[in-house]
Coordinates of C-alpha atoms and ligand atoms in Angstrom, one line a residue:
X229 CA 24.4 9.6 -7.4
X230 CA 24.7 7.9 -11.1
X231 CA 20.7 7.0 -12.0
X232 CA 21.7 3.5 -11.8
X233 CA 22.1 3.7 -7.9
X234 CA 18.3 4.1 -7.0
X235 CA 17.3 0.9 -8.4
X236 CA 14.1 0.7 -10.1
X237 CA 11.3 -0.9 -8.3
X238 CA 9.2 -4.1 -9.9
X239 CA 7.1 -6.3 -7.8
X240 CA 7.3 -9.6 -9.0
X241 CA 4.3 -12.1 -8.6
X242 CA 5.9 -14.6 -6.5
X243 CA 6.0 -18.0 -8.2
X244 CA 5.4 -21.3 -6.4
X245 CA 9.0 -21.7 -5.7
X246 CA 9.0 -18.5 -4.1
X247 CA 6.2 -19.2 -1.3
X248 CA 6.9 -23.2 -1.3
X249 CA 7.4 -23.6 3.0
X250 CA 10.7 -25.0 2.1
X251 CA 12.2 -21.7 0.8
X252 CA 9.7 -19.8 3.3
X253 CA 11.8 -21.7 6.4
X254 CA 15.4 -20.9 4.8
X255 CA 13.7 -17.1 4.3
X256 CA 12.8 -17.2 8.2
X257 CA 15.6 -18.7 9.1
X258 CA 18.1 -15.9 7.6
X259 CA 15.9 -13.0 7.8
X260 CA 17.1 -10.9 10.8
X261 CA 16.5 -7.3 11.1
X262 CA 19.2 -4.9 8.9
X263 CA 20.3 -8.7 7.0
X264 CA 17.3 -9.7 5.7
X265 CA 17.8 -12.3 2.8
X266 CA 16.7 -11.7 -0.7
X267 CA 16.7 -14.1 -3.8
X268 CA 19.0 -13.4 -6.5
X269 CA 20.0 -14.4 -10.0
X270 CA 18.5 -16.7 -12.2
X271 CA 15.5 -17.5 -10.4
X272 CA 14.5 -13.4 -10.2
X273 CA 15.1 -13.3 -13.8
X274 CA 12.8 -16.6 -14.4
X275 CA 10.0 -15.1 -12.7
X276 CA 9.8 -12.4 -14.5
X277 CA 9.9 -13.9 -17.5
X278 CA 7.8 -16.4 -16.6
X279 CA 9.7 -19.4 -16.5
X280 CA 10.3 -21.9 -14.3
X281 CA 13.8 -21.7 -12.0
X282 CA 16.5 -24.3 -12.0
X283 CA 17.6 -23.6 -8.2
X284 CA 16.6 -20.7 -6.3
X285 CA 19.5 -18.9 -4.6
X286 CA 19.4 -16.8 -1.8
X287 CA 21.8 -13.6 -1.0
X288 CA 22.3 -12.2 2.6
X289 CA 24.1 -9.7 4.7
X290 CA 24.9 -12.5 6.9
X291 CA 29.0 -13.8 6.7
X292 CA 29.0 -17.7 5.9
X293 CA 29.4 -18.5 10.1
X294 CA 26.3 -16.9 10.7
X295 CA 24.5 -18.3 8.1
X296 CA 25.7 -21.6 9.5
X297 CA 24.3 -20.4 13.4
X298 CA 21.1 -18.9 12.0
X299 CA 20.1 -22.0 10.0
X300 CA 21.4 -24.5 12.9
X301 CA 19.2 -22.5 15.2
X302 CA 16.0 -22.7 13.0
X303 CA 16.7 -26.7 12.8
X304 CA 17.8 -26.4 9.3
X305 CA 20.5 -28.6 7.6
X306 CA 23.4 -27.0 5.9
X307 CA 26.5 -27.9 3.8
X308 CA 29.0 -25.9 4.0
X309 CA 29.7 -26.0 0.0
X310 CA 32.4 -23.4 -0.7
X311 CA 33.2 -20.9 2.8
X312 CA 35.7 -19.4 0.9
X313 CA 33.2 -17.8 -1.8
X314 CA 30.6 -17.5 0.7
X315 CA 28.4 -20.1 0.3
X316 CA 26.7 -22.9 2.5
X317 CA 24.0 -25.0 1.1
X318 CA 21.3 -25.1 3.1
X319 CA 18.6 -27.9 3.3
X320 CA 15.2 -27.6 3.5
X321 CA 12.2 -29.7 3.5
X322 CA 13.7 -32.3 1.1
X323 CA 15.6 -29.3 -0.7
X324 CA 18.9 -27.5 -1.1
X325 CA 19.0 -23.7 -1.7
X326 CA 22.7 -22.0 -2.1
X327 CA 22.9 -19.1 0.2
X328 CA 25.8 -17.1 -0.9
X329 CA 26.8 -13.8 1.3
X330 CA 27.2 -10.9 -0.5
X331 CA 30.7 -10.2 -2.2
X332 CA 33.0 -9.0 -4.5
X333 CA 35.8 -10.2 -6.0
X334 CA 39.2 -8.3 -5.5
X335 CA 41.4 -10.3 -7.3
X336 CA 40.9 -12.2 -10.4
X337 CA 43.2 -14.1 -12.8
X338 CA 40.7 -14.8 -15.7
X339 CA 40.0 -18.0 -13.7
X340 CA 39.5 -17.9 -9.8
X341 CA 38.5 -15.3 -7.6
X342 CA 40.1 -14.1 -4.5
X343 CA 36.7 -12.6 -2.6
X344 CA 35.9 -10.3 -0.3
X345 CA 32.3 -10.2 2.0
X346 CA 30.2 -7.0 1.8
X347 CA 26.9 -5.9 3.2
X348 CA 26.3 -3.8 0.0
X349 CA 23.7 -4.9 -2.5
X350 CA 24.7 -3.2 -5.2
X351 CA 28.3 -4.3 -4.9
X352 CA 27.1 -7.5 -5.4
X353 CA 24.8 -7.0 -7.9
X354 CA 28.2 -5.3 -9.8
X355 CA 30.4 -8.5 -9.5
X356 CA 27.9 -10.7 -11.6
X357 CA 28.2 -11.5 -15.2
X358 CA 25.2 -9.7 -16.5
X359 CA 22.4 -7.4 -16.2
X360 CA 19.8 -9.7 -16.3
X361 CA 21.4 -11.9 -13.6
X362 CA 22.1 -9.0 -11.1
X363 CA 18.8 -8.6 -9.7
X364 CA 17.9 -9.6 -6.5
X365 CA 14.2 -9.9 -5.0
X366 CA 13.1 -9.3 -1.6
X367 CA 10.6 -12.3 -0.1
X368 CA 7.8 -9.8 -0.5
X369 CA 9.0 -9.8 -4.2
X370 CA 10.3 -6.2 -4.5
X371 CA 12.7 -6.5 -7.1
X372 CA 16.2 -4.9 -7.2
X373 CA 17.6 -3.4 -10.8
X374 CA 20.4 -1.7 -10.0
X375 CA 21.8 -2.2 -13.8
X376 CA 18.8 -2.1 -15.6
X377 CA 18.3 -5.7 -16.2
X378 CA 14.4 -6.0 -15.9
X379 CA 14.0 -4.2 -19.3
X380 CA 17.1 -6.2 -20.8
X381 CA 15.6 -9.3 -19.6
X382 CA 12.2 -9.0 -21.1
X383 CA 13.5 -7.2 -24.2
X384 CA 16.2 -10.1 -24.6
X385 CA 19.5 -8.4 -24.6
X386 CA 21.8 -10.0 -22.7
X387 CA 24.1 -7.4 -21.9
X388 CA 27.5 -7.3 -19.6
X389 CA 27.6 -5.7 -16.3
X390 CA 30.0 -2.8 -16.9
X391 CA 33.0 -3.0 -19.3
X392 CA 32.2 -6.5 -21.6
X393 CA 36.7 -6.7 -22.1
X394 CA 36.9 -6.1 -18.4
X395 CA 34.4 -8.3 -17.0
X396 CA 35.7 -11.3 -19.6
X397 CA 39.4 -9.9 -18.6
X398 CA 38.4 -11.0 -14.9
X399 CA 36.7 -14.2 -16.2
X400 CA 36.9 -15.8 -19.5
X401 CA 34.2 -18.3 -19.0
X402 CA 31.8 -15.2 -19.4
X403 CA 32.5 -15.7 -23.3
X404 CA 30.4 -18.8 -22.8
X405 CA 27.7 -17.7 -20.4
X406 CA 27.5 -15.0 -22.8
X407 CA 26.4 -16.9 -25.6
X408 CA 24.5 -19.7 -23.5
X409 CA 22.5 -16.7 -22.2
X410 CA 21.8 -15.9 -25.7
X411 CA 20.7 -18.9 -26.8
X412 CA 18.3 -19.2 -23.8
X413 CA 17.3 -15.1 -23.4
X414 CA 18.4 -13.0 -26.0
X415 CA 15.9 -12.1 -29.1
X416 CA 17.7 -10.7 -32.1
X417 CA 21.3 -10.4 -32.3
X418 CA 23.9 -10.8 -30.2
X419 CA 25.3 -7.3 -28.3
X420 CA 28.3 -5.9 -30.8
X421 CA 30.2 -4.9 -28.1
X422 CA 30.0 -7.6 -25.8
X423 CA 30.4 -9.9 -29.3
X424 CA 33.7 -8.2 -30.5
X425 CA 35.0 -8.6 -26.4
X426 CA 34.3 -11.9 -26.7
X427 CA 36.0 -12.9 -30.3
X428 CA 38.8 -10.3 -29.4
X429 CA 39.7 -12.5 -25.9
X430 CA 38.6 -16.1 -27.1
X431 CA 41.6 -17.6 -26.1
X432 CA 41.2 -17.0 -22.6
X433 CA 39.0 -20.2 -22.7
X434 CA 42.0 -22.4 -23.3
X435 CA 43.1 -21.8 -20.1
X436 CA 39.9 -22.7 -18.3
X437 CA 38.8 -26.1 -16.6
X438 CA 37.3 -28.7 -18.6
X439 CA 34.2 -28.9 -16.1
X440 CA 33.4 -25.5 -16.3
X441 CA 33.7 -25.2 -20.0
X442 CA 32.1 -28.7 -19.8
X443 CA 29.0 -27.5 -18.3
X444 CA 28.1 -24.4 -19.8
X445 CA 28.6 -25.6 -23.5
X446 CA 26.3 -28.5 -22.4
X447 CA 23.6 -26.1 -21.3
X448 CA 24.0 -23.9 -24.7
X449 CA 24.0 -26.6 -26.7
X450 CA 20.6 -27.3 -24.5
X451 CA 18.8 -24.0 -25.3
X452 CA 15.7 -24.6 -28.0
X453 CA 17.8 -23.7 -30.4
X454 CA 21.3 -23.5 -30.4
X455 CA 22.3 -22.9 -34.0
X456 CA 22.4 -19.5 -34.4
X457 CA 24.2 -18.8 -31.8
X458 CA 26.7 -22.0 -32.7
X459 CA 26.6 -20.0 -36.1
X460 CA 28.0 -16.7 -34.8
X461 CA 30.8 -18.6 -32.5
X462 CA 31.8 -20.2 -35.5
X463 CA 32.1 -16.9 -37.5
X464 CA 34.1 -15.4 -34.1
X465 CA 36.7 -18.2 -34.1
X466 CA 35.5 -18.8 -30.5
X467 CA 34.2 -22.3 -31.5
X468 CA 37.1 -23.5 -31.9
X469 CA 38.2 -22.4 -28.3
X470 CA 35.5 -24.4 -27.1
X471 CA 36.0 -28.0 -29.5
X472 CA 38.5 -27.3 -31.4
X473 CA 36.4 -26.5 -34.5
X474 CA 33.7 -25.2 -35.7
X475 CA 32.0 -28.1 -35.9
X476 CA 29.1 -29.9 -38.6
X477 CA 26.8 -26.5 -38.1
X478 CA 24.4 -28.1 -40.5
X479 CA 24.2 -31.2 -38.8
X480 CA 23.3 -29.5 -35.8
X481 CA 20.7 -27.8 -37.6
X482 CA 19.4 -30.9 -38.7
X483 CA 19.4 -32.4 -35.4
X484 CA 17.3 -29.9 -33.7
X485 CA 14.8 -29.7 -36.4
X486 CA 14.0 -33.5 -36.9
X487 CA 14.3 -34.5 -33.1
X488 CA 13.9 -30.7 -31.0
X489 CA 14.1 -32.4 -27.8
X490 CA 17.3 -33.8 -28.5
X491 CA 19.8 -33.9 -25.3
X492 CA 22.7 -31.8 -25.5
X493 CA 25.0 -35.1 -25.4
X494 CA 23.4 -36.0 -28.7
X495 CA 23.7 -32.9 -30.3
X496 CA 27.3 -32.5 -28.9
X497 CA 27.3 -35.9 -31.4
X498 CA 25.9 -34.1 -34.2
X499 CA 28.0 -31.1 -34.2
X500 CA 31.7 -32.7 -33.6
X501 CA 33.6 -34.1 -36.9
X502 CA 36.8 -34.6 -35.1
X503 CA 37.7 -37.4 -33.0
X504 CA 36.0 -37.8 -29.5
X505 CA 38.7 -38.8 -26.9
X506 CA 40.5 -35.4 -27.1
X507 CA 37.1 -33.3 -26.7
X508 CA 35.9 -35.9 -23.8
X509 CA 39.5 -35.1 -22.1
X510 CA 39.3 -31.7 -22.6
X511 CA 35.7 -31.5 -21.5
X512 CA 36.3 -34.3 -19.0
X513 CA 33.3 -35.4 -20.2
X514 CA 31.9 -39.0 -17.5
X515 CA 33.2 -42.0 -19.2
X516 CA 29.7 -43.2 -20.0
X517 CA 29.4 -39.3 -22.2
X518 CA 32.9 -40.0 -23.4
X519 CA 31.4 -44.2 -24.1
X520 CA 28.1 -43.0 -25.3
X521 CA 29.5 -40.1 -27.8
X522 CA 32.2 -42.5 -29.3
X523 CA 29.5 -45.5 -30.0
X524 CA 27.5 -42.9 -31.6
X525 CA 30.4 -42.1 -33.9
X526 CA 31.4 -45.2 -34.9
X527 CA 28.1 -46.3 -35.9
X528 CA 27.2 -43.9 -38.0
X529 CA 24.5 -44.9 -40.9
X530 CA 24.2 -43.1 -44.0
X531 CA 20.6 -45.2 -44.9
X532 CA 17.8 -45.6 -42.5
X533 CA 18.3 -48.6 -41.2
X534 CA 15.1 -51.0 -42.4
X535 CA 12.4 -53.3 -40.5
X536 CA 15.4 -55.5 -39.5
X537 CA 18.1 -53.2 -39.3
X538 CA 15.9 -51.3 -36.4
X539 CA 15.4 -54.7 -35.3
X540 CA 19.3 -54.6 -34.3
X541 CA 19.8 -51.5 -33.2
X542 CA 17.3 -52.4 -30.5
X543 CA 19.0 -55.7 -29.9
X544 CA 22.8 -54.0 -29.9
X545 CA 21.5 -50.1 -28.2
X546 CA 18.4 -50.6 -26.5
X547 CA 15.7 -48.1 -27.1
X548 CA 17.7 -44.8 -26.3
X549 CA 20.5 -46.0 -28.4
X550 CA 18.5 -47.0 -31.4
X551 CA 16.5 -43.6 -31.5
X552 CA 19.8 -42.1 -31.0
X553 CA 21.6 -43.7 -33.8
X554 CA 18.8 -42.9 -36.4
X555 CA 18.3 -39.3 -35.5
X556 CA 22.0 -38.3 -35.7
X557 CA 21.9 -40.0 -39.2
X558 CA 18.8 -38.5 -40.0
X559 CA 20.4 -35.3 -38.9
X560 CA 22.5 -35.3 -41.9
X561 CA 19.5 -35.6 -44.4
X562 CA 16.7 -34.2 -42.7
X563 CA 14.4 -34.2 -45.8
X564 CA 14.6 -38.0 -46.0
X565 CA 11.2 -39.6 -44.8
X566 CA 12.8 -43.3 -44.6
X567 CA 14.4 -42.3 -41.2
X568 CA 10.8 -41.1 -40.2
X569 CA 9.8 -44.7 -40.7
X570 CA 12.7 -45.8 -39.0
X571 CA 12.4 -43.5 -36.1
X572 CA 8.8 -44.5 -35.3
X573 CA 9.7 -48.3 -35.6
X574 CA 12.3 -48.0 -32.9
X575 CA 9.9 -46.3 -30.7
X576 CA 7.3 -49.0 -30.8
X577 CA 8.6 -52.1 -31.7
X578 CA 9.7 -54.5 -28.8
X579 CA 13.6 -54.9 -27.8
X580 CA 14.3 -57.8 -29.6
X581 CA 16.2 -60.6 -26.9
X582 CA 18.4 -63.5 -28.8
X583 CA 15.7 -66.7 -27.9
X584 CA 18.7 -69.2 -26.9
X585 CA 21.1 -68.7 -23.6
X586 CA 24.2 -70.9 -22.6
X587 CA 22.7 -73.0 -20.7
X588 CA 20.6 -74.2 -23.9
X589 CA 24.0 -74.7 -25.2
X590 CA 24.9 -76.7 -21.6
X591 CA 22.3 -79.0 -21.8
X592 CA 23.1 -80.1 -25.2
X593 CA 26.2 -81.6 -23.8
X594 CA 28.6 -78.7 -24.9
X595 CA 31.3 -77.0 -22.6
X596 CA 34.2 -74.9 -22.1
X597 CA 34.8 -72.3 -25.2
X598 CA 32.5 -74.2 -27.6
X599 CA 29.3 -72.8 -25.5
X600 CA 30.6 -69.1 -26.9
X601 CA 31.4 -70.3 -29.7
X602 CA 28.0 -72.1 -30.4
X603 CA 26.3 -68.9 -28.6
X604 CA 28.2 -66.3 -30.7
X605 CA 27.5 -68.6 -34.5
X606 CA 23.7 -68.7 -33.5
X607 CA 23.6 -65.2 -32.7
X608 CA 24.9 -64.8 -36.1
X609 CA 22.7 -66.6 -37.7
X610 CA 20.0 -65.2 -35.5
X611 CA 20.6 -61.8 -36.9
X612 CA 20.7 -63.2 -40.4
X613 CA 17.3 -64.2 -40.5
X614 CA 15.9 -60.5 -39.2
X615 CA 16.2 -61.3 -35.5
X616 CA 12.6 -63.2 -36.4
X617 CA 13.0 -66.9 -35.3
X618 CA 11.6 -67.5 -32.1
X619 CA 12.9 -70.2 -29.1
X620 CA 11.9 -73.5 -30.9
X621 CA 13.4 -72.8 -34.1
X622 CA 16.6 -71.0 -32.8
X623 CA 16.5 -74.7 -30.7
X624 CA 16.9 -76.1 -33.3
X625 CA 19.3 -74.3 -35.0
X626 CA 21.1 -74.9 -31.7
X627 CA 21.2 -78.5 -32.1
X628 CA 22.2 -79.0 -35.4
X629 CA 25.5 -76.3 -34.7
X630 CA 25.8 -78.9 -31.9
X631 CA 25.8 -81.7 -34.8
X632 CA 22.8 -83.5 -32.1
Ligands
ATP987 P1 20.4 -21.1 -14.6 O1 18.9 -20.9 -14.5 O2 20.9 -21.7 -15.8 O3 20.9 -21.8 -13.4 P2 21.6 -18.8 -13.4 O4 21.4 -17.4 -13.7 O5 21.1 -19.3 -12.0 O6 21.0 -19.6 -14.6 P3 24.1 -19.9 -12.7 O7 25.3 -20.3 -13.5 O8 23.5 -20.9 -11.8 O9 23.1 -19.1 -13.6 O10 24.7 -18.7 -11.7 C1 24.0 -18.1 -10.7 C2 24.2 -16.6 -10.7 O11 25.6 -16.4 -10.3 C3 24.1 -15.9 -12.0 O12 22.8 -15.5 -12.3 C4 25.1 -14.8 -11.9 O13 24.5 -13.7 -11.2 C5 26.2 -15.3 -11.0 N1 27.3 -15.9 -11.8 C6 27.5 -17.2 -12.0 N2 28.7 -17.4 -12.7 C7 29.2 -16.2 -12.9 C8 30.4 -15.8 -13.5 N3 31.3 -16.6 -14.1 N4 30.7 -14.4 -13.5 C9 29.8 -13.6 -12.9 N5 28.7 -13.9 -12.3 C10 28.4 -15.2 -12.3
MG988 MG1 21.5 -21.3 -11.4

């Protein structure tokens, strides 16, 4: 017996998540003598640390058919998300938790996995990406270590399970979690020999889906700040595995230090240089991403905009897309108070509405194409004048376009 196969023993102090009655029920439901259920992965690691969960996933003994019976006969919902990998979704009180039998994968491609169900714990625990995300908690909140991931989470090493070119071998994405784990866990820098496994098999990612790629660069590029370890991608040539390029490092910077809760989306914006469409293909990024990312592009400011050029970007963007537009330009000169200004006009001044409609137009006796075209020359001269002149006076306006 290796050390590693008597786990270590931590109780964690259950979080609110962990005695909420909806988890409790899914708990009851699966907990059968010799299969009892235990919660695994990111939510173990969160409590310990201290932070909140995303999801809370549970692990059992159970094969997905009897998860299915055991949650029917409790009165439980399920989904039956992905039987293949084990997993049905089940539904409690208003909530989903993924209940995933315990596996491990005997065939990989660097892609997909061909699994196979186990009763072992450990086993499990093996198959996962790393240390820190192979723990597993009984309900009580015994925690599991089998790989010593209790002390790597709260000392901030993200570290592989087993063999870092192995483990990426079986599954190139792990490049990516690796360094979104960073960004969100690590302290100091990265592992050197996970680091060098990653850089030495970066183009393993090429051949990966675009929503998986999609979805854990979005959550790296979500961490509080994702710059160093953007910084030490770069320096790897696995950026460009990822976009296609390194990418505008110091506008990323920028971004995170004049507007820190900055979405992903927006800092995606900052980062890129190159055009959009082939990263939102590649990334099959939602057409409104792909929409959003692109208007953000092409109207890029190099000035903060003044009192009336926030005016418009309200009037063209909306809120959201005026307090985008500023902070991605202000990303690119963050010691530049004007944008300051700018920024806290946008937030507080009202979203300005053009006074006149077509049917102003109607009643004047115009019709067909010439309403547009009246519409579209007082909106013009609307936005010459600041967007300032109210309903009577853009009347008027109105009627002498109309020659009335
Ligand atoms: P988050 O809080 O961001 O959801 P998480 O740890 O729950 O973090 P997920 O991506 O939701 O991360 O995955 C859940 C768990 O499944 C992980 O903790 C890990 O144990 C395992 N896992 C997920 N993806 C992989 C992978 N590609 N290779 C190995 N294990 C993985
Ligand atoms: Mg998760």
């Amino acid at each position: 017996m290796t050390a590693y196969d008597m786990p270590s023993h931590h109780l964690m102090s259950l979080p609110g998540w962990a005695t909420d009655p909806a988890a409790r029920a899914v708990i009851a439901a699966l907990s059968i003598p010799g299969f009892d259920p235990r919660f695994v992965g990111g939510c173990v690691r969160n409590a310990l640390l201290g932070r909140d969960a995303a999801d809370v996933d549970i692990a059992t003994p159970l094969r997905p058919e009897a998860v299915m019976t055991a949650l029917r006969n409790a009165g439980l919902g399920f989904i039956p998300t992905g039987l293949e990998h084990g997993t049905v979704t089940a539904r409690s009180g208003g909530k989903s938790f993924e209940v995933t039998t315990l596996r491990v994968d005997v065939e990989t491609d660097g892609r997909h996995a061909v699994v196979e169900f186990t009763a072992d714990w450990r086993a499990d625990a093996a198959r996962r990406d790393f240390t820190m995300n192979a723990l597993s908690a009984e309900p009580d909140g015994a925690v599991h270590d089998y790989f010593g991931g209790v002390a790597d989470a709260r000392e901030g090493r993200v570290r592989f399970v087993g063999d870092p070119a192995q483990r990426i071998a079986e599954d190139a994405l792990r490049i990516l979690r690796f360094f979104r784990f960073h960004a969100h866990y690590g302290q100091g820098d990265p592992d050197p020999a996970a680091l060098s496994a990653c850089a030495a098999a970066a183009g393993g990612l090429d051949r990966l889906s675009g929503e998986r790629v999609r979805a854990e660069l979005l959550k790296l590029l979500a961490a509080p700040d994702p710059v160093p370890v953007w910084q030490v991608m770069a320096d790897a040539g696995i950026a460009r595995h990822v976009l296609g390029e390194d990418g505008d490092i110091a506008r990323l910077q920028g971004l995170v230090r004049v507007a820190p809760g900055a979405d992903p989306v927006l800092r995606l914006a900052a980062l890129l240089r190159g055009d959009v469409a082939p990263v939102a293909a590649r990334l099959k990024l939602s057409n409104e991403e792909r929409d959003r990312l692109a208007g953000l592009r092409a109207d890029a400011m190099a000035d903060a905009p003044d009192e009336a050029g926030v005016r418009l970007l309200l009037y063209r963007h909306g809120r959201g897309g005026a307090r985008d537009r500023i902070r991605l330009a202000w990303a690119a000169a963050p010691k530049r108070r004007s944008f300051k200004r700018a920024l806290a006009a946008a937030e507080k001044e009202p979203v300005p509405t053009l006074p006149v409609r077509g049917r102003d137009i109607v009643a004047l006796g115009l019709s067909g194409p010439a309403v547009g075209r009246a519409l579209a020359e007082v909106e013009r001269w609307w936005i010459g004048q600041g967007l300032r002149p109210g309903r009577a006076e853009s009347l008027g306006r109105l009627r002498e376009l109309a020659g009335a």
